[in-house]
Coordinates of C-alpha atoms in Angstrom, one line a residue:
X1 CA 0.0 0.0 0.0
X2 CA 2.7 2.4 0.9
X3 CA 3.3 2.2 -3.2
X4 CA 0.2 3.4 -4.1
X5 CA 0.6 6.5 -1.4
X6 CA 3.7 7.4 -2.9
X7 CA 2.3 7.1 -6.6
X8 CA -0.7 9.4 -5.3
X9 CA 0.8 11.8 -3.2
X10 CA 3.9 12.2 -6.2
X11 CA 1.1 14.0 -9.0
X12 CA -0.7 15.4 -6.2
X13 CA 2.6 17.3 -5.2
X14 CA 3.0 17.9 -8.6
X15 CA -0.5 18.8 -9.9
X16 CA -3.7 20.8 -8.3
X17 CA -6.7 18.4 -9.0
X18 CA -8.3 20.7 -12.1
X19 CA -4.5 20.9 -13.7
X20 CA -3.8 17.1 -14.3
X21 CA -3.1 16.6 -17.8
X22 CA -4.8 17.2 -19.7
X23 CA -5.7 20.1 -17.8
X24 CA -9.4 20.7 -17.2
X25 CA -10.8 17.9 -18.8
X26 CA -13.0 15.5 -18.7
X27 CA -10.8 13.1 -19.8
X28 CA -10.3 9.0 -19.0
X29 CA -6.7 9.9 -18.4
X30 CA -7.7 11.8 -15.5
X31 CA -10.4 9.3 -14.8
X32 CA -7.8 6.1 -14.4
X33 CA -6.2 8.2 -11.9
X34 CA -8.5 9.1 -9.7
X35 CA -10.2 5.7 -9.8
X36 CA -6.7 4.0 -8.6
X37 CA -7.0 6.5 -5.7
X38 CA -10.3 6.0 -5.1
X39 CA -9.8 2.4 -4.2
X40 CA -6.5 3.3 -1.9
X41 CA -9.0 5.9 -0.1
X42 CA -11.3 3.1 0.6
X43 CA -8.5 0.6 2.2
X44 CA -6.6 3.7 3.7
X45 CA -9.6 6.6 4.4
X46 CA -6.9 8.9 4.4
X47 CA -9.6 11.8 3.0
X48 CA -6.8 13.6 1.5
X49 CA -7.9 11.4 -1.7
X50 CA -11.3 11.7 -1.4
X51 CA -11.3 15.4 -1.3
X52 CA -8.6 15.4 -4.5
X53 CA -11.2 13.6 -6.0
X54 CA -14.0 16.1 -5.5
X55 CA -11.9 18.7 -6.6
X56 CA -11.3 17.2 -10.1
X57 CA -15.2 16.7 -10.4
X58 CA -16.1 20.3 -9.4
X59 CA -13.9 22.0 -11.1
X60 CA -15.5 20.6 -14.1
X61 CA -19.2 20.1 -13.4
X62 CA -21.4 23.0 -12.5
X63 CA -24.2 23.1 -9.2
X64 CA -27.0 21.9 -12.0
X65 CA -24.9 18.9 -13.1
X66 CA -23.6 20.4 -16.3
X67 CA -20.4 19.9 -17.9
X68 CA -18.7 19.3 -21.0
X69 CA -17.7 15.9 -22.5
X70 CA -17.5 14.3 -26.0
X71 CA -20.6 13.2 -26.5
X72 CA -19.8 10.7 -29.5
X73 CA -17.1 8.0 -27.8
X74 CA -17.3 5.8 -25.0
X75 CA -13.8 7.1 -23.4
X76 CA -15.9 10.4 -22.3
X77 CA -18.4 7.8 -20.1
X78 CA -15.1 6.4 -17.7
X79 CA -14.5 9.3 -15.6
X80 CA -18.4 9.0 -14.5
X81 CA -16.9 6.1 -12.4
X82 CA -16.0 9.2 -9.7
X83 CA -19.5 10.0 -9.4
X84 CA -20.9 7.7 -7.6
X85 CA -18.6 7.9 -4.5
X86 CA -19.5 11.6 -4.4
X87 CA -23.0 11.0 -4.7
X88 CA -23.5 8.7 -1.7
X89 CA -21.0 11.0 0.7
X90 CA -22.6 14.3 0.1
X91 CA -25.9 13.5 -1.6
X92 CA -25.4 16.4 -3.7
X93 CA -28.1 16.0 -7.2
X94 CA -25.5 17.5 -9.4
X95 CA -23.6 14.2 -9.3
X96 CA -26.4 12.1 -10.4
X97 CA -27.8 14.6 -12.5
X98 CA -24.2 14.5 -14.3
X99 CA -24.2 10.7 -14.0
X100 CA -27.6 10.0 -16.2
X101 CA -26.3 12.2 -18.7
X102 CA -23.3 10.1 -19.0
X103 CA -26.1 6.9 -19.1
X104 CA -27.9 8.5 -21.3
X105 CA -25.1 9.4 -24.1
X106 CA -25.2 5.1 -24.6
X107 CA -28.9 6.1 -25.9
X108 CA -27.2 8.2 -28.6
X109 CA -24.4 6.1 -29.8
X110 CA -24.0 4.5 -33.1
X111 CA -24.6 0.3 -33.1
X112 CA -22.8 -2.2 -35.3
X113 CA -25.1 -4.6 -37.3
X114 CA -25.5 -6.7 -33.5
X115 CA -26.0 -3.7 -31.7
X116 CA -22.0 -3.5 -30.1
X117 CA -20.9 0.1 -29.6
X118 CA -18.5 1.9 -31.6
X119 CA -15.7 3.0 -30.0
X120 CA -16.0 6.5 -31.7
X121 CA -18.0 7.9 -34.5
X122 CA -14.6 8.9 -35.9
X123 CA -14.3 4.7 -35.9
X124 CA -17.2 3.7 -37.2
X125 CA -18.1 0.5 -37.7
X126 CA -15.8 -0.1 -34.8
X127 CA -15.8 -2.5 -31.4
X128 CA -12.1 -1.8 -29.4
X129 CA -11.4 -3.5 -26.5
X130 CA -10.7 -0.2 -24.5
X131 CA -14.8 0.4 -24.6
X132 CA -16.0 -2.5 -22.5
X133 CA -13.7 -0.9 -19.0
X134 CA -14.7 2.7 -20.7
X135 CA -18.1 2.4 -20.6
X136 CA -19.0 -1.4 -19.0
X137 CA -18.0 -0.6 -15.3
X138 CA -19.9 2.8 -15.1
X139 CA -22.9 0.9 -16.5
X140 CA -22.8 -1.5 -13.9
X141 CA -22.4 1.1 -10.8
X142 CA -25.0 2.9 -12.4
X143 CA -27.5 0.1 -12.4
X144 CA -26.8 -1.1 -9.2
X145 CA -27.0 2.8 -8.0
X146 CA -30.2 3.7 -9.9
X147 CA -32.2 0.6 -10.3
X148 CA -31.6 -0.2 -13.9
X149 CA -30.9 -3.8 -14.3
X150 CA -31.5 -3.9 -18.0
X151 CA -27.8 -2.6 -17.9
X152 CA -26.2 -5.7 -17.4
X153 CA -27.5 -7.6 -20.2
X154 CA -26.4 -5.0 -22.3
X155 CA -23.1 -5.2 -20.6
X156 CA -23.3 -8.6 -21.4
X157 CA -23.8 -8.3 -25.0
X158 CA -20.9 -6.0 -25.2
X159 CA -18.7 -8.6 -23.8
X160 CA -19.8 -11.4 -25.8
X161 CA -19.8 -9.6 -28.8
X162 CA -16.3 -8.9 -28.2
X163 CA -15.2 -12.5 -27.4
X164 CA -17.2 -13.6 -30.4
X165 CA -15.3 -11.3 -33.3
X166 CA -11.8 -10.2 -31.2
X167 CA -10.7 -13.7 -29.4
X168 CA -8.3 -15.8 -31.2
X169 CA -8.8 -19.6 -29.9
X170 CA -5.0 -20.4 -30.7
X171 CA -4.0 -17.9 -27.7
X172 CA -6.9 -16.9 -25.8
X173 CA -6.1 -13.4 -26.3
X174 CA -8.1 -10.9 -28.1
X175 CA -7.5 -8.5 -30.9
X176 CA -7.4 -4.7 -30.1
X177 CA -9.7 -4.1 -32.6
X178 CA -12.6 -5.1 -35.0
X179 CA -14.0 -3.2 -38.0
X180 CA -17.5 -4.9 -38.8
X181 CA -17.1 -3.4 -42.4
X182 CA -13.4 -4.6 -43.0
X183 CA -12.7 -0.8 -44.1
X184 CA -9.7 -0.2 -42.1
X185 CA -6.0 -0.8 -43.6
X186 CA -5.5 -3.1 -40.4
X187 CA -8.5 -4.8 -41.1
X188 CA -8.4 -9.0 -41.5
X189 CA -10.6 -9.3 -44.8
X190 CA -11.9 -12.5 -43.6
X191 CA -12.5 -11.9 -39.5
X192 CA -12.4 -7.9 -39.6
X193 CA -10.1 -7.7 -36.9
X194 CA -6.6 -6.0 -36.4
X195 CA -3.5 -7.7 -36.5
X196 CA -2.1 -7.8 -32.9
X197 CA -2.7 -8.1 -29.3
X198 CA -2.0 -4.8 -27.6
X199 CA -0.5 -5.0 -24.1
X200 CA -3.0 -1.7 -22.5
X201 CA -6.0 -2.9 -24.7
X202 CA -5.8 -6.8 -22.6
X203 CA -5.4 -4.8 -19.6
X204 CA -8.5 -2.6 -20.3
X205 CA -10.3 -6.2 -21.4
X206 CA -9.3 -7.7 -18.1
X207 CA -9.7 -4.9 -15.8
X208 CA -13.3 -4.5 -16.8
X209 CA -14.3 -8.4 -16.1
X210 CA -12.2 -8.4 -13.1
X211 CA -14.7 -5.3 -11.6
X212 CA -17.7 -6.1 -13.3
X213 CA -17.4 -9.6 -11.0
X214 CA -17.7 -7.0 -8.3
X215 CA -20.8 -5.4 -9.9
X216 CA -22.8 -8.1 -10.4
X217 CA -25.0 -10.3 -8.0
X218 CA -23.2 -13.4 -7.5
X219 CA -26.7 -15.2 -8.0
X220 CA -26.8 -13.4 -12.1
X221 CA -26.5 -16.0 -13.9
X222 CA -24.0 -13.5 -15.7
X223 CA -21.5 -13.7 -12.7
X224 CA -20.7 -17.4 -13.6
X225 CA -20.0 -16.9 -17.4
X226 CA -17.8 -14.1 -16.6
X227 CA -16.1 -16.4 -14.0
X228 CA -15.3 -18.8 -16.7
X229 CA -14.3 -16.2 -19.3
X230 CA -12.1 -14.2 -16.6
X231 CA -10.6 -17.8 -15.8
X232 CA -9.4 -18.3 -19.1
X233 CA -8.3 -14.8 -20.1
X234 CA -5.8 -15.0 -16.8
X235 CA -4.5 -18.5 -17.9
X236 CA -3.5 -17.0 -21.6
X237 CA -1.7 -14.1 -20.4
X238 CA 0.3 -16.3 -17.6
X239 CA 1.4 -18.0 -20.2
X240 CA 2.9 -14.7 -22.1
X241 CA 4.6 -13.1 -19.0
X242 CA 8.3 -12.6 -19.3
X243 CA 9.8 -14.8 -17.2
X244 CA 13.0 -12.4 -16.5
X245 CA 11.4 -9.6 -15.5
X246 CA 7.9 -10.6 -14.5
X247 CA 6.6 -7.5 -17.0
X248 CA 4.8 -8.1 -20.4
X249 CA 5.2 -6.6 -24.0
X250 CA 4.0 -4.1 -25.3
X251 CA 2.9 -6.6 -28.0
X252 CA 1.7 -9.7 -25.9
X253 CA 2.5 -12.6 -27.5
X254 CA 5.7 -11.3 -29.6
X255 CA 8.5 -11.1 -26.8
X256 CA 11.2 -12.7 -28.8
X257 CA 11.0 -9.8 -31.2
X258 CA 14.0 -7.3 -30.9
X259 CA 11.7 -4.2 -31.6
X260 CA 9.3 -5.3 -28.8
X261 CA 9.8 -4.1 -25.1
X262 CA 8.7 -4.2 -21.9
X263 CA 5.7 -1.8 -21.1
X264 CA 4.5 -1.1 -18.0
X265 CA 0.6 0.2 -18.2
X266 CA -0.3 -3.5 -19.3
X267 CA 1.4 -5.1 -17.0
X268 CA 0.1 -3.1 -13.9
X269 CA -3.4 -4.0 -15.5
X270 CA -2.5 -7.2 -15.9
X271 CA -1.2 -7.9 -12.4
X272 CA -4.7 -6.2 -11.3
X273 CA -6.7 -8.6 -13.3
X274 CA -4.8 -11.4 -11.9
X275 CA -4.8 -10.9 -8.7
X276 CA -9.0 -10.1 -8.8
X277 CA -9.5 -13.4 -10.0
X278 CA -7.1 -15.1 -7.6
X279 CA -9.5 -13.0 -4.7
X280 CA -12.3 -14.3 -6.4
X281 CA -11.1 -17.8 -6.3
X282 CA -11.2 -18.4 -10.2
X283 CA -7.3 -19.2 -11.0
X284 CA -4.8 -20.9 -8.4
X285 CA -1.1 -20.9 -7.2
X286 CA 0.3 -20.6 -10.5
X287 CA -1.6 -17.5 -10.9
X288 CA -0.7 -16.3 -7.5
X289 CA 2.9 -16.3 -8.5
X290 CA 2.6 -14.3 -11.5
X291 CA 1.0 -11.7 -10.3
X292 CA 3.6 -11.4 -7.5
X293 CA 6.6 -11.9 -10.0
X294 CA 4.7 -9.2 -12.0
X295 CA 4.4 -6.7 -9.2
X296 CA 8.1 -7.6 -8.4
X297 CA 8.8 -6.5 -11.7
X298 CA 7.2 -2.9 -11.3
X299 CA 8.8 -2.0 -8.2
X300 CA 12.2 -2.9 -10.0
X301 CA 11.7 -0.7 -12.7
X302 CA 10.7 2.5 -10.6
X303 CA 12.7 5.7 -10.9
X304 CA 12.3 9.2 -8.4
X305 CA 12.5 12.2 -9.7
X306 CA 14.7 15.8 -8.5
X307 CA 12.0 15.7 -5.7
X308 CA 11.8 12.5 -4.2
X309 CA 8.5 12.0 -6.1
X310 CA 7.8 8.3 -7.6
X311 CA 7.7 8.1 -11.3
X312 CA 6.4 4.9 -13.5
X313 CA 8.6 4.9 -16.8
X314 CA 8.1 3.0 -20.4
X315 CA 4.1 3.8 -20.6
X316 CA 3.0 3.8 -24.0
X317 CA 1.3 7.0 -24.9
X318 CA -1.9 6.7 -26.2
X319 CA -2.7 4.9 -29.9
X320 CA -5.2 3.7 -32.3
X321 CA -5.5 -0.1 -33.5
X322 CA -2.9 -0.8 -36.4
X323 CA -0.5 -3.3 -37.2
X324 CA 3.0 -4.4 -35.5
X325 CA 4.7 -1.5 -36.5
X326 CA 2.6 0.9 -35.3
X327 CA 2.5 -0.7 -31.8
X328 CA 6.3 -1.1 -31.2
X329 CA 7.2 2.5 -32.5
X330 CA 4.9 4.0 -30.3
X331 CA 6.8 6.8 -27.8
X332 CA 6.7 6.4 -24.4
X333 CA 6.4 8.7 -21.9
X334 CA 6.9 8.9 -17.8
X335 CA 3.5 8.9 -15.0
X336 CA 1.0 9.0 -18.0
X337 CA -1.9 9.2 -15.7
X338 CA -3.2 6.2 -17.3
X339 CA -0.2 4.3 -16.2
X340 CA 0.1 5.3 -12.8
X341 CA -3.5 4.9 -12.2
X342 CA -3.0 1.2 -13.3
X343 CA 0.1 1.2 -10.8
X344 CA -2.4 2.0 -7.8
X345 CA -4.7 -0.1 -9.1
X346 CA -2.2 -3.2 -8.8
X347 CA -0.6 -2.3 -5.9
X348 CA -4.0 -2.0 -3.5
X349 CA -4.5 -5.3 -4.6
X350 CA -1.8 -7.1 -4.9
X351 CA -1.3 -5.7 -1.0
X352 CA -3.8 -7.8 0.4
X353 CA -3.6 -11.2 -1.8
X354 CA 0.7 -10.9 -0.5
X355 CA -0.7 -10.5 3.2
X356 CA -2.6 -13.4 2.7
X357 CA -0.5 -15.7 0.4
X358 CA 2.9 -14.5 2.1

């Protein structure tokens, strides 16, 4: 836990809530963030966090529950995750006024042919990976919060509709992306999707299951198929984890490329995802040990900056789905928010499961 402070405390030294990049925003950069410190306020209560938090939402939504978002993409929809909290410590109507306009942008988004989302309009025709954590956990918070529970079967249909087009049954990993149309460059003309499996867009894919476990009722019937489909995403990546350094690359399943490297955002996810379904009892031992060896790995490659303050390095700045080149000659930059929000994430986690399985 004392990893996750030191992450926190490191960009709130640096940054005033309304000035984290980029600044002003409502942004899922900013969003990843604050939700990795909204679980460490929960196992800490040090309200220090909490009131970070609050900061971030007012200074961008108004006493009515206005603000401004991008209404045509389901990245816009993950910072809504910070709502709720606020909503049920203050009970202040601007929160859930600003959280049903969130629900309702899903009301306005363009379908594929199966009704799946598109990620954005400027991707049409498009499922990504990305958009089942963008948009699936807020759904499922939002249900819970506001009696809707017609918003885990579509949820549901998300998910499925990603395993059915994006998984490849050789690996048990899933494409990045799939273009219903076959339009794109990166486009398989037979299967529609692109050509490689993306390190963060796994770690999205298993961070959402992981929480959305959390979400639903265990007596759902949807709680078991996401069980068995959590299960088997864990066992595939296991299996791709660098055994020398405990990290993953930035393209999964092609470490014994010499362009490929070690990126950090994923692997934080992917020791998140882990160690959920080792709490939820899904994967064993085997499991258990990679998600240590990966959170071994992390702390190895920390660095501090002139300050003292913690900084994550070798986070892959944000990208669009194309092939292997485009992946592996990505820049890469240092505390992405995204990143060290996925650090947190991992290490409030992974702090408990180590207590228990010293």
């Amino acid at each position: 836990m004392k990893w996750a402070k030191v992450a926190c405390d490191s960009l709130m030294n640096t940054f005033n809530a309304g000035e984290l990049p980029p600044a002003h925003r409502w942004h899922y950069h900013q969003g990843v963030f604050l939700c990795g410190m909204e679980l460490l306020w929960e196992n800490v209560g040090d309200d220090r966090y909490v009131e970070y938090i609050q900061q971030y939402v007012d200074d961008l939504v108004d006493e009515y529950g206005n603000f401004y978002f991008a209404r045509d993409e389901l990245d816009a929809i993950q910072a809504g995750l910070l709502l709720f909290n606020l909503y049920e410590r203050t009970g202040n109507l601007k929160y859930s006024v600003a959280a049903t306009k969130l629900r309702n942008l899903m009301l306005t988004l363009n379908l594929t042919s199966e009704g799946g989302f598109w990620h954005k309009d400027k991707y049409p025709n498009q499922m990504w990976l990305d958009g089942l954590y963008m948009a699936g956990v807020f759904s499922l918070k939002y249900a819970n919060a506001f009696n809707e529970p017609k918003l885990r079967e579509t949820v549901l249909h998300q998910e499925r509709l990603m395993r059915k087009h994006m998984r490849d049954d050789q690996t048990g990993l899933l494409y990045h992306a799939w273009d219903e149309r076959r339009r794109m460059p990166w486009a398989n003309p037979e299967t529609g999707c692109s050509p490689e499996f993306w390190g963060r867009s796994l770690g999205w894919y298993g961070l959402a299951l992981s929480q959305f476990l959390d979400l639903f009722p265990e007596s759902d019937p949807g709680y078991s198929e996401l069980s068995l489909e959590l299960g088997k995403f864990v066992q595939a990546l296991v299996r791709y984890q660098d055994k020398e350094s405990g990290l993953w690359y930035q393209v999964v399943d092609k470490g014994d490329q010499p362009d490929n490297w070690l990126e950090t955002s994923g692997t934080c996810l992917f020791v998140y995802t882990i160690a959920k379904a080792v709490k939820h009892g899904i994967v064993g031992k085997d499991c258990l040990e990679a998600a240590k060896k990966g959170y071994e790995g992390l702390i190895n490659v920390l660095e501090w900056d002139d300050q003292g303050g913690l900084v994550l390095p070798d986070i892959c700045i944000g990208t669009s789905a194309g092939d292997y080149e485009n992946y592996v000659t990505r820049p890469t930059s240092k505390n992405d928010l995204h990143g060290v929000g996925a650090f947190v994430m991992a290490c409030v986690e992974m702090d408990s499961l180590i207590v228990s399985n010293p």
